[in-house]
Amino acid sequence: MYPTSELHHNTRLDFGEKHRLHDRHTGARGTWNAQSVLEALRDWARETGAPPRSIDFCPSTQRSLGRGGPEKTLWEREHPRWPSSTTVYRFYDSWPEALAQAGLSAAAPVAARRDLPARVAAARRLAHAGLTMEQIGEEIGVSAQTASRYLRAHPCPGCEAGVIVGDGDRCTRCAVRAANPRRWTKAELVALVKEWAAEHDGQPPRTQDWMPSADPDRPSRWTLELPRWPPASAGRIVFGSWANLLLAAGFPIYNASWTREQVLDALRAWAQEHGKAPPKQAWDTTDGSHPSSATVRRMFGSFTEAVRQAGLDPGRELWTPERITAAIVAFTEQHGRPPTPAEWHESSPDHPCRSTVRNRFGSWAAALASANA
């Protein structure tokens, strides 16, 4: 085991050491094995001072739980240095087992988070006794804003013990389990691609078909029929890429024929969702919802030119945190109450869509707090 003192002693690494650790395993598809996964877990602990959590290796799960903002996580900034959490589960039956095999113990914050139901119950008891939010926060060791969120928490529909704090659909444990499903074989994935195509006029699934919908009020078929269909990540992990999975199932690689107007519409749609014009790097790869940056360059001469023809400013955010806060204040003054996420499902000239709000502030509650709503 790495004692806490050793972890912190190794947190500050010189440039040469970091470079050596980065070269130890680059994380190219198909190169991970049980030993290199353990080495990655140990390297993370040395550099950060604490063993990794499963959600540290799964940024999509972090964001689905409303944690963090639009900026990249450490895992994303150094990708493909680190394995995904799903890759870790390919070699080990549980996250604690992987940590134990690496000689690490679970970080203290994880144990504290497991006591969330008890903290929520304590907050409610203190509120019933007449304590203020500030007093409740002091009693249980959280901020007044967090204590207020505890009072609005509700049970998780996926388990008996979990609670949901915020706008999520599941508690932390269930969200992690949903993002790290069972291991799928090649034969199972190929059969399910064919089964999906048979039910969709011969069209194979796209990656976005096998993942949760961005709109919680309009769940995707994948969500409604859980656990019938595997997640898109399973196809990419087992076959190396989504295209390889489709080819193995007997389907040509999905490659839509984009017109200039469709490209411009896709640029505008991306900008409305993310609050700014898309950077080229975000379109270097595509899942079918938009063309690749190479396609855009071939059609318009440069990616920047396409952005300009779409009526967007490459260097300007459409919805800054300040503009979002002002929009919330204006809505509250007009209606006498703050807006709900459902009311901001789609963007308008007066406000961004709710996914943009969550990207900017980390959660809907944090955005309302910024406007004192």
CSV table of C-alpha atoms in Angstrom, one decimal, residues 5-371:
chain,number,residue,atom,x,y,z
A,5,SER,CA,2.8,10.5,3.4
A,6,GLU,CA,4.5,8.7,0.5
A,7,LEU,CA,1.8,9.8,-1.9
A,8,HIS,CA,2.2,13.4,-1.0
A,9,HIS,CA,6.0,13.0,-1.1
A,10,ASN,CA,5.8,11.9,-4.7
A,11,THR,CA,3.3,14.5,-5.8
A,12,ARG,CA,5.8,17.0,-7.0
A,13,LEU,CA,7.7,15.3,-9.9
A,14,ASP,CA,10.3,17.0,-12.1
A,15,PHE,CA,9.8,17.3,-15.9
A,16,GLY,CA,12.0,14.3,-16.7
A,17,GLU,CA,10.1,12.0,-14.3
A,18,LYS,CA,6.7,13.1,-15.7
A,19,HIS,CA,8.0,12.5,-19.2
A,20,ARG,CA,9.3,9.0,-18.3
A,21,LEU,CA,5.9,8.1,-16.7
A,22,HIS,CA,4.0,9.4,-19.8
A,23,ASP,CA,6.1,7.2,-22.1
A,24,ARG,CA,5.6,4.1,-20.0
A,25,HIS,CA,2.2,3.5,-21.4
A,26,THR,CA,0.6,5.7,-24.1
A,27,GLY,CA,-2.8,4.0,-24.0
A,28,ALA,CA,-3.2,3.2,-27.7
A,29,ARG,CA,-6.2,1.0,-28.4
A,30,GLY,CA,-5.5,-2.6,-27.7
A,31,THR,CA,-2.2,-2.0,-25.8
A,32,TRP,CA,-3.6,-2.1,-22.3
A,33,ASN,CA,-3.1,-5.1,-20.2
A,34,ALA,CA,-3.7,-5.9,-16.5
A,35,GLN,CA,-0.1,-4.8,-15.5
A,36,SER,CA,-0.1,-1.6,-17.5
A,37,VAL,CA,-3.5,-0.6,-15.9
A,38,LEU,CA,-2.0,-1.1,-12.4
A,39,GLU,CA,1.0,1.0,-13.4
A,40,ALA,CA,-1.3,3.8,-14.5
A,41,LEU,CA,-3.2,3.7,-11.2
A,42,ARG,CA,0.0,4.0,-9.3
A,43,ASP,CA,1.3,6.8,-11.5
A,44,TRP,CA,-2.0,8.7,-10.9
A,45,ALA,CA,-1.6,8.3,-7.2
A,46,ARG,CA,2.1,9.5,-7.3
A,47,GLU,CA,1.2,12.6,-9.2
A,48,THR,CA,-2.0,13.6,-7.6
A,49,GLY,CA,-1.4,12.5,-4.0
A,50,ALA,CA,-4.4,10.2,-3.9
A,51,PRO,CA,-5.6,7.0,-5.6
A,52,PRO,CA,-7.9,7.6,-8.5
A,53,ARG,CA,-11.6,7.3,-8.3
A,54,SER,CA,-13.5,5.5,-11.1
A,55,ILE,CA,-15.1,8.8,-12.2
A,56,ASP,CA,-11.6,10.3,-12.5
A,57,PHE,CA,-11.2,7.9,-15.4
A,58,CYS,CA,-14.6,8.6,-16.9
A,59,PRO,CA,-15.2,12.3,-17.6
A,60,SER,CA,-18.6,11.7,-19.2
A,61,THR,CA,-19.8,10.3,-15.8
A,62,GLN,CA,-18.5,13.3,-14.0
A,63,ARG,CA,-20.4,15.6,-16.2
A,64,SER,CA,-23.6,13.5,-16.1
A,65,LEU,CA,-23.4,14.0,-12.3
A,66,GLY,CA,-23.1,17.7,-12.7
A,67,ARG,CA,-19.5,17.9,-11.5
A,68,GLY,CA,-17.0,20.2,-13.1
A,69,GLY,CA,-17.4,22.7,-15.9
A,70,PRO,CA,-16.6,22.7,-19.6
A,71,GLU,CA,-12.8,22.7,-19.1
A,72,LYS,CA,-11.0,19.4,-19.7
A,73,THR,CA,-10.3,17.1,-16.8
A,74,LEU,CA,-6.7,15.8,-16.0
A,75,TRP,CA,-7.7,12.5,-17.7
A,76,GLU,CA,-8.7,14.3,-20.9
A,77,ARG,CA,-5.7,16.7,-20.9
A,78,GLU,CA,-3.3,13.8,-20.8
A,79,HIS,CA,-5.3,11.3,-22.9
A,80,PRO,CA,-4.4,8.7,-24.0
A,81,ARG,CA,-2.0,8.3,-21.1
A,82,TRP,CA,-4.7,7.0,-18.8
A,83,PRO,CA,-7.0,4.0,-19.3
A,84,SER,CA,-10.8,4.6,-19.2
A,85,SER,CA,-12.7,3.3,-16.2
A,86,THR,CA,-14.3,0.8,-18.6
A,87,THR,CA,-10.9,-0.5,-19.6
A,88,VAL,CA,-10.0,-1.0,-15.9
A,89,TYR,CA,-13.2,-3.0,-15.5
A,90,ARG,CA,-12.2,-5.3,-18.4
A,91,PHE,CA,-9.3,-6.6,-16.2
A,92,TYR,CA,-10.7,-6.3,-12.7
A,93,ASP,CA,-14.2,-7.1,-11.3
A,94,SER,CA,-14.4,-4.0,-9.2
A,95,TRP,CA,-12.6,-0.7,-8.7
A,96,PRO,CA,-11.5,-1.5,-5.1
A,97,GLU,CA,-10.0,-4.8,-6.4
A,98,ALA,CA,-8.0,-2.9,-9.0
A,99,LEU,CA,-6.7,-0.4,-6.4
A,100,ALA,CA,-5.8,-3.3,-4.1
A,101,GLN,CA,-3.9,-5.1,-6.8
A,102,ALA,CA,-2.0,-1.8,-7.4
A,103,GLY,CA,-1.1,-1.6,-3.8
A,104,LEU,CA,-3.5,1.4,-3.2
A,105,SER,CA,-6.3,2.0,-0.8
A,106,ALA,CA,-9.5,3.9,-1.5
A,107,ALA,CA,-9.1,7.7,-1.0
A,108,ALA,CA,-10.7,9.1,2.1
A,109,PRO,CA,-13.1,11.4,0.1
A,110,VAL,CA,-14.7,8.3,-1.5
A,111,ALA,CA,-15.5,6.9,2.0
A,112,ALA,CA,-17.0,10.3,2.9
A,113,ARG,CA,-19.2,10.4,-0.2
A,114,ARG,CA,-20.6,6.9,0.7
A,115,ASP,CA,-22.1,8.6,3.8
A,116,LEU,CA,-24.2,11.0,1.7
A,117,PRO,CA,-27.6,9.5,2.7
A,118,ALA,CA,-26.6,10.0,6.4
A,119,ARG,CA,-25.6,13.6,5.7
A,120,VAL,CA,-28.8,14.3,3.9
A,121,ALA,CA,-30.8,12.8,6.7
A,122,ALA,CA,-28.8,14.9,9.3
A,123,ALA,CA,-29.5,18.1,7.3
A,124,ARG,CA,-33.2,17.4,7.3
A,125,ARG,CA,-33.2,16.7,11.1
A,126,LEU,CA,-31.4,20.0,11.7
A,127,ALA,CA,-33.7,21.9,9.5
A,128,HIS,CA,-36.7,20.5,11.3
A,129,ALA,CA,-35.1,21.7,14.5
A,130,GLY,CA,-35.1,25.2,13.1
A,131,LEU,CA,-31.4,25.7,12.3
A,132,THR,CA,-30.5,28.0,9.4
A,133,MET,CA,-28.6,26.8,6.3
A,134,GLU,CA,-25.4,28.3,7.6
A,135,GLN,CA,-25.8,26.5,10.9
A,136,ILE,CA,-26.7,23.2,9.2
A,137,GLY,CA,-23.6,23.5,7.0
A,138,GLU,CA,-21.4,24.1,10.0
A,139,GLU,CA,-22.8,21.1,11.8
A,140,ILE,CA,-22.2,18.6,8.9
A,141,GLY,CA,-19.1,20.2,7.4
A,142,VAL,CA,-20.5,21.5,4.1
A,143,SER,CA,-21.4,24.9,2.7
A,144,ALA,CA,-24.8,26.5,3.2
A,145,GLN,CA,-25.6,26.1,-0.5
A,146,THR,CA,-24.8,22.4,-0.3
A,147,ALA,CA,-26.9,22.0,2.8
A,148,SER,CA,-29.8,23.6,0.9
A,149,ARG,CA,-29.3,21.1,-1.9
A,150,TYR,CA,-29.4,18.3,0.7
A,151,LEU,CA,-32.9,19.4,1.7
A,152,ARG,CA,-34.0,19.0,-2.0
A,153,ALA,CA,-32.4,15.6,-2.5
A,154,HIS,CA,-34.6,12.7,-3.5
A,155,PRO,CA,-34.2,8.9,-3.5
A,156,CYS,CA,-32.4,7.2,-6.4
A,157,PRO,CA,-34.9,5.1,-8.5
A,158,GLY,CA,-32.1,2.5,-9.2
A,159,CYS,CA,-31.3,1.4,-5.7
A,160,GLU,CA,-32.7,1.5,-2.2
A,161,ALA,CA,-29.9,3.3,-0.4
A,162,GLY,CA,-28.8,6.0,-2.8
A,163,VAL,CA,-30.0,9.6,-3.0
A,164,ILE,CA,-29.7,12.2,-5.7
A,165,VAL,CA,-28.5,15.7,-5.0
A,166,GLY,CA,-29.0,18.0,-8.0
A,167,ASP,CA,-30.4,17.4,-11.4
A,168,GLY,CA,-29.0,13.9,-12.0
A,169,ASP,CA,-31.1,10.8,-12.9
A,170,ARG,CA,-29.1,8.4,-10.6
A,171,CYS,CA,-27.1,8.4,-7.5
A,172,THR,CA,-23.3,8.3,-7.9
A,173,ARG,CA,-23.1,4.6,-7.4
A,174,CYS,CA,-25.8,3.8,-10.0
A,175,ALA,CA,-24.3,6.4,-12.5
A,176,VAL,CA,-20.9,4.7,-12.3
A,177,ARG,CA,-22.4,1.3,-12.7
A,178,ALA,CA,-24.4,2.5,-15.8
A,179,ALA,CA,-21.2,4.0,-17.3
A,180,ASN,CA,-19.2,0.8,-16.6
A,181,PRO,CA,-21.5,-2.1,-17.7
A,182,ARG,CA,-20.8,-5.8,-18.0
A,183,ARG,CA,-18.2,-7.1,-20.3
A,184,TRP,CA,-19.5,-7.7,-23.9
A,185,THR,CA,-18.1,-10.3,-26.3
A,186,LYS,CA,-17.6,-9.6,-30.0
A,187,ALA,CA,-20.3,-12.1,-30.9
A,188,GLU,CA,-22.8,-10.4,-28.6
A,189,LEU,CA,-22.1,-6.9,-30.0
A,190,VAL,CA,-22.3,-8.1,-33.6
A,191,ALA,CA,-25.6,-9.8,-32.9
A,192,LEU,CA,-27.1,-6.7,-31.3
A,193,VAL,CA,-26.0,-4.4,-34.1
A,194,LYS,CA,-27.8,-6.7,-36.5
A,195,GLU,CA,-30.8,-6.8,-34.2
A,196,TRP,CA,-30.9,-3.0,-34.0
A,197,ALA,CA,-30.7,-2.7,-37.8
A,198,ALA,CA,-33.5,-5.3,-38.3
A,199,GLU,CA,-35.8,-3.0,-36.2
A,200,HIS,CA,-34.7,0.2,-37.9
A,201,ASP,CA,-35.2,-0.5,-41.6
A,202,GLY,CA,-31.8,-2.0,-42.1
A,203,GLN,CA,-29.9,1.0,-40.6
A,204,PRO,CA,-27.2,0.1,-38.0
A,205,PRO,CA,-26.9,2.1,-34.8
A,206,ARG,CA,-24.9,5.3,-34.6
A,207,THR,CA,-22.8,5.9,-31.5
A,208,GLN,CA,-25.3,8.4,-30.2
A,209,ASP,CA,-28.0,5.8,-30.5
A,210,TRP,CA,-26.3,3.7,-27.8
A,211,MET,CA,-25.9,6.3,-25.1
A,212,PRO,CA,-28.1,8.4,-22.8
A,213,SER,CA,-30.0,11.3,-24.4
A,214,ALA,CA,-28.6,14.8,-23.6
A,215,ASP,CA,-32.2,15.8,-22.7
A,216,PRO,CA,-33.4,14.0,-19.5
A,217,ASP,CA,-37.0,14.8,-20.4
A,218,ARG,CA,-36.7,13.0,-23.7
A,219,PRO,CA,-34.9,9.7,-22.9
A,220,SER,CA,-33.4,7.8,-25.8
A,221,ARG,CA,-34.5,4.3,-26.8
A,222,TRP,CA,-31.2,3.0,-25.3
A,223,THR,CA,-32.2,4.5,-21.9
A,224,LEU,CA,-35.8,3.3,-22.0
A,225,GLU,CA,-34.8,-0.3,-22.9
A,226,LEU,CA,-31.8,-0.7,-20.5
A,227,PRO,CA,-30.1,-3.1,-20.3
A,228,ARG,CA,-31.1,-4.5,-23.7
A,229,TRP,CA,-28.5,-2.5,-25.7
A,230,PRO,CA,-24.8,-2.1,-24.8
A,231,PRO,CA,-23.2,1.3,-24.5
A,232,ALA,CA,-21.3,2.7,-27.5
A,233,SER,CA,-18.1,2.6,-25.5
A,234,ALA,CA,-18.3,-1.2,-25.4
A,235,GLY,CA,-18.2,-1.4,-29.2
A,236,ARG,CA,-15.2,1.0,-29.4
A,237,ILE,CA,-13.3,-0.9,-26.6
A,238,VAL,CA,-13.9,-4.5,-27.9
A,239,PHE,CA,-13.4,-3.7,-31.6
A,240,GLY,CA,-11.0,-0.8,-31.4
A,241,SER,CA,-13.4,1.6,-33.2
A,242,TRP,CA,-17.1,2.0,-34.0
A,243,ALA,CA,-16.3,1.5,-37.7
A,244,ASN,CA,-14.7,-1.9,-37.0
A,245,LEU,CA,-17.8,-3.0,-35.1
A,246,LEU,CA,-20.1,-2.1,-38.0
A,247,LEU,CA,-17.8,-3.8,-40.5
A,248,ALA,CA,-17.8,-6.9,-38.4
A,249,ALA,CA,-21.6,-6.9,-38.4
A,250,GLY,CA,-21.6,-6.6,-42.2
A,251,PHE,CA,-22.4,-2.9,-42.5
A,252,PRO,CA,-20.4,-0.2,-44.4
A,253,ILE,CA,-18.9,2.5,-42.3
A,254,TYR,CA,-21.4,5.2,-41.7
A,255,ASN,CA,-20.3,8.3,-43.6
A,256,ALA,CA,-23.1,10.8,-44.3
A,257,SER,CA,-22.9,12.9,-47.5
A,258,TRP,CA,-22.8,16.4,-46.2
A,259,THR,CA,-24.0,19.4,-48.2
A,260,ARG,CA,-22.7,22.9,-47.5
A,261,GLU,CA,-26.0,24.0,-45.9
A,262,GLN,CA,-26.0,20.9,-43.7
A,263,VAL,CA,-22.5,21.7,-42.5
A,264,LEU,CA,-23.5,25.3,-41.7
A,265,ASP,CA,-26.6,24.0,-39.8
A,266,ALA,CA,-24.4,21.6,-37.8
A,267,LEU,CA,-22.0,24.4,-36.9
A,268,ARG,CA,-24.9,26.6,-35.7
A,269,ALA,CA,-26.5,23.7,-33.7
A,270,TRP,CA,-23.2,22.9,-32.0
A,271,ALA,CA,-22.7,26.6,-31.1
A,272,GLN,CA,-26.2,26.8,-29.6
A,273,GLU,CA,-25.6,23.7,-27.4
A,274,HIS,CA,-22.1,24.7,-26.2
A,275,GLY,CA,-22.5,28.5,-26.1
A,276,LYS,CA,-19.6,29.2,-28.6
A,277,ALA,CA,-18.5,28.4,-32.1
A,278,PRO,CA,-16.9,25.0,-32.3
A,279,PRO,CA,-13.1,24.8,-32.3
A,280,LYS,CA,-11.5,22.8,-35.0
A,281,GLN,CA,-10.1,20.3,-32.5
A,282,ALA,CA,-13.6,19.4,-31.3
A,283,TRP,CA,-14.5,18.3,-34.9
A,284,ASP,CA,-11.3,16.4,-35.7
A,285,THR,CA,-13.3,13.3,-35.1
A,286,THR,CA,-17.0,12.7,-35.6
A,287,ASP,CA,-19.7,10.4,-34.3
A,288,GLY,CA,-22.1,11.2,-37.2
A,289,SER,CA,-23.9,14.2,-35.7
A,290,HIS,CA,-21.6,16.5,-37.6
A,291,PRO,CA,-18.9,16.2,-40.3
A,292,SER,CA,-15.2,16.0,-39.5
A,293,SER,CA,-13.0,19.1,-39.6
A,294,ALA,CA,-11.3,17.7,-42.7
A,295,THR,CA,-14.6,17.5,-44.5
A,296,VAL,CA,-15.4,21.1,-43.5
A,297,ARG,CA,-12.0,22.3,-44.7
A,298,ARG,CA,-12.4,20.6,-48.1
A,299,MET,CA,-15.8,22.3,-48.6
A,300,PHE,CA,-15.0,25.8,-47.3
A,301,GLY,CA,-11.2,26.1,-47.7
A,302,SER,CA,-10.7,26.4,-43.9
A,303,PHE,CA,-12.6,25.5,-40.8
A,304,THR,CA,-12.6,29.2,-39.7
A,305,GLU,CA,-14.2,30.3,-43.0
A,306,ALA,CA,-17.0,27.8,-42.5
A,307,VAL,CA,-17.6,29.1,-39.0
A,308,ARG,CA,-17.8,32.7,-40.3
A,309,GLN,CA,-20.2,31.7,-43.1
A,310,ALA,CA,-22.4,30.1,-40.4
A,311,GLY,CA,-22.7,33.6,-38.9
A,312,LEU,CA,-20.5,32.7,-35.9
A,313,ASP,CA,-17.5,34.5,-34.4
A,314,PRO,CA,-14.6,32.0,-33.9
A,315,GLY,CA,-13.2,33.9,-31.0
A,316,ARG,CA,-16.4,34.8,-29.1
A,317,GLU,CA,-18.6,32.9,-26.7
A,318,LEU,CA,-22.3,33.2,-27.5
A,319,TRP,CA,-23.2,32.7,-23.9
A,320,THR,CA,-20.7,33.7,-21.2
A,321,PRO,CA,-21.4,33.1,-17.5
A,322,GLU,CA,-22.2,36.8,-17.1
A,323,ARG,CA,-24.8,36.7,-20.0
A,324,ILE,CA,-26.4,33.6,-18.6
A,325,THR,CA,-26.7,35.1,-15.2
A,326,ALA,CA,-28.2,38.2,-16.7
A,327,ALA,CA,-30.7,36.1,-18.6
A,328,ILE,CA,-31.7,34.2,-15.4
A,329,VAL,CA,-32.2,37.5,-13.6
A,330,ALA,CA,-34.4,38.9,-16.4
A,331,PHE,CA,-36.5,35.8,-16.4
A,332,THR,CA,-37.0,35.9,-12.6
A,333,GLU,CA,-38.0,39.5,-12.7
A,334,GLN,CA,-40.5,38.9,-15.5
A,335,HIS,CA,-42.1,35.8,-14.0
A,336,GLY,CA,-41.6,36.3,-10.3
A,337,ARG,CA,-39.7,33.0,-10.0
A,338,PRO,CA,-36.5,31.5,-11.4
A,339,PRO,CA,-36.7,29.3,-14.5
A,340,THR,CA,-36.9,25.5,-14.4
A,341,PRO,CA,-34.6,23.4,-16.6
A,342,ALA,CA,-37.6,22.3,-18.7
A,343,GLU,CA,-38.4,25.9,-19.6
A,344,TRP,CA,-34.9,26.3,-21.0
A,345,HIS,CA,-34.9,23.0,-22.9
A,346,GLU,CA,-34.2,24.8,-26.2
A,347,SER,CA,-32.2,28.0,-26.7
A,348,SER,CA,-33.7,31.2,-27.8
A,349,PRO,CA,-32.4,34.8,-28.4
A,350,ASP,CA,-33.2,35.5,-24.8
A,351,HIS,CA,-31.4,32.5,-23.2
A,352,PRO,CA,-29.2,29.5,-24.0
A,353,CYS,CA,-30.3,25.9,-23.8
A,354,ARG,CA,-30.0,24.2,-20.4
A,355,SER,CA,-27.0,22.0,-21.5
A,356,THR,CA,-25.1,25.3,-22.1
A,357,VAL,CA,-26.0,26.5,-18.6
A,358,ARG,CA,-24.8,23.3,-17.0
A,359,ASN,CA,-21.6,23.3,-19.1
A,360,ARG,CA,-20.8,26.8,-17.9
A,361,PHE,CA,-21.7,26.4,-14.2
A,362,GLY,CA,-21.5,22.7,-13.6
A,363,SER,CA,-25.1,22.4,-12.5
A,364,TRP,CA,-28.5,24.1,-12.9
A,365,ALA,CA,-28.5,24.9,-9.1
A,366,ALA,CA,-25.1,26.6,-9.4
A,367,ALA,CA,-26.4,28.8,-12.2
A,368,LEU,CA,-29.4,29.9,-10.1
A,369,ALA,CA,-27.2,30.6,-7.2
A,370,SER,CA,-25.0,32.9,-9.4
A,371,ALA,CA,-28.2,35.0,-10.1
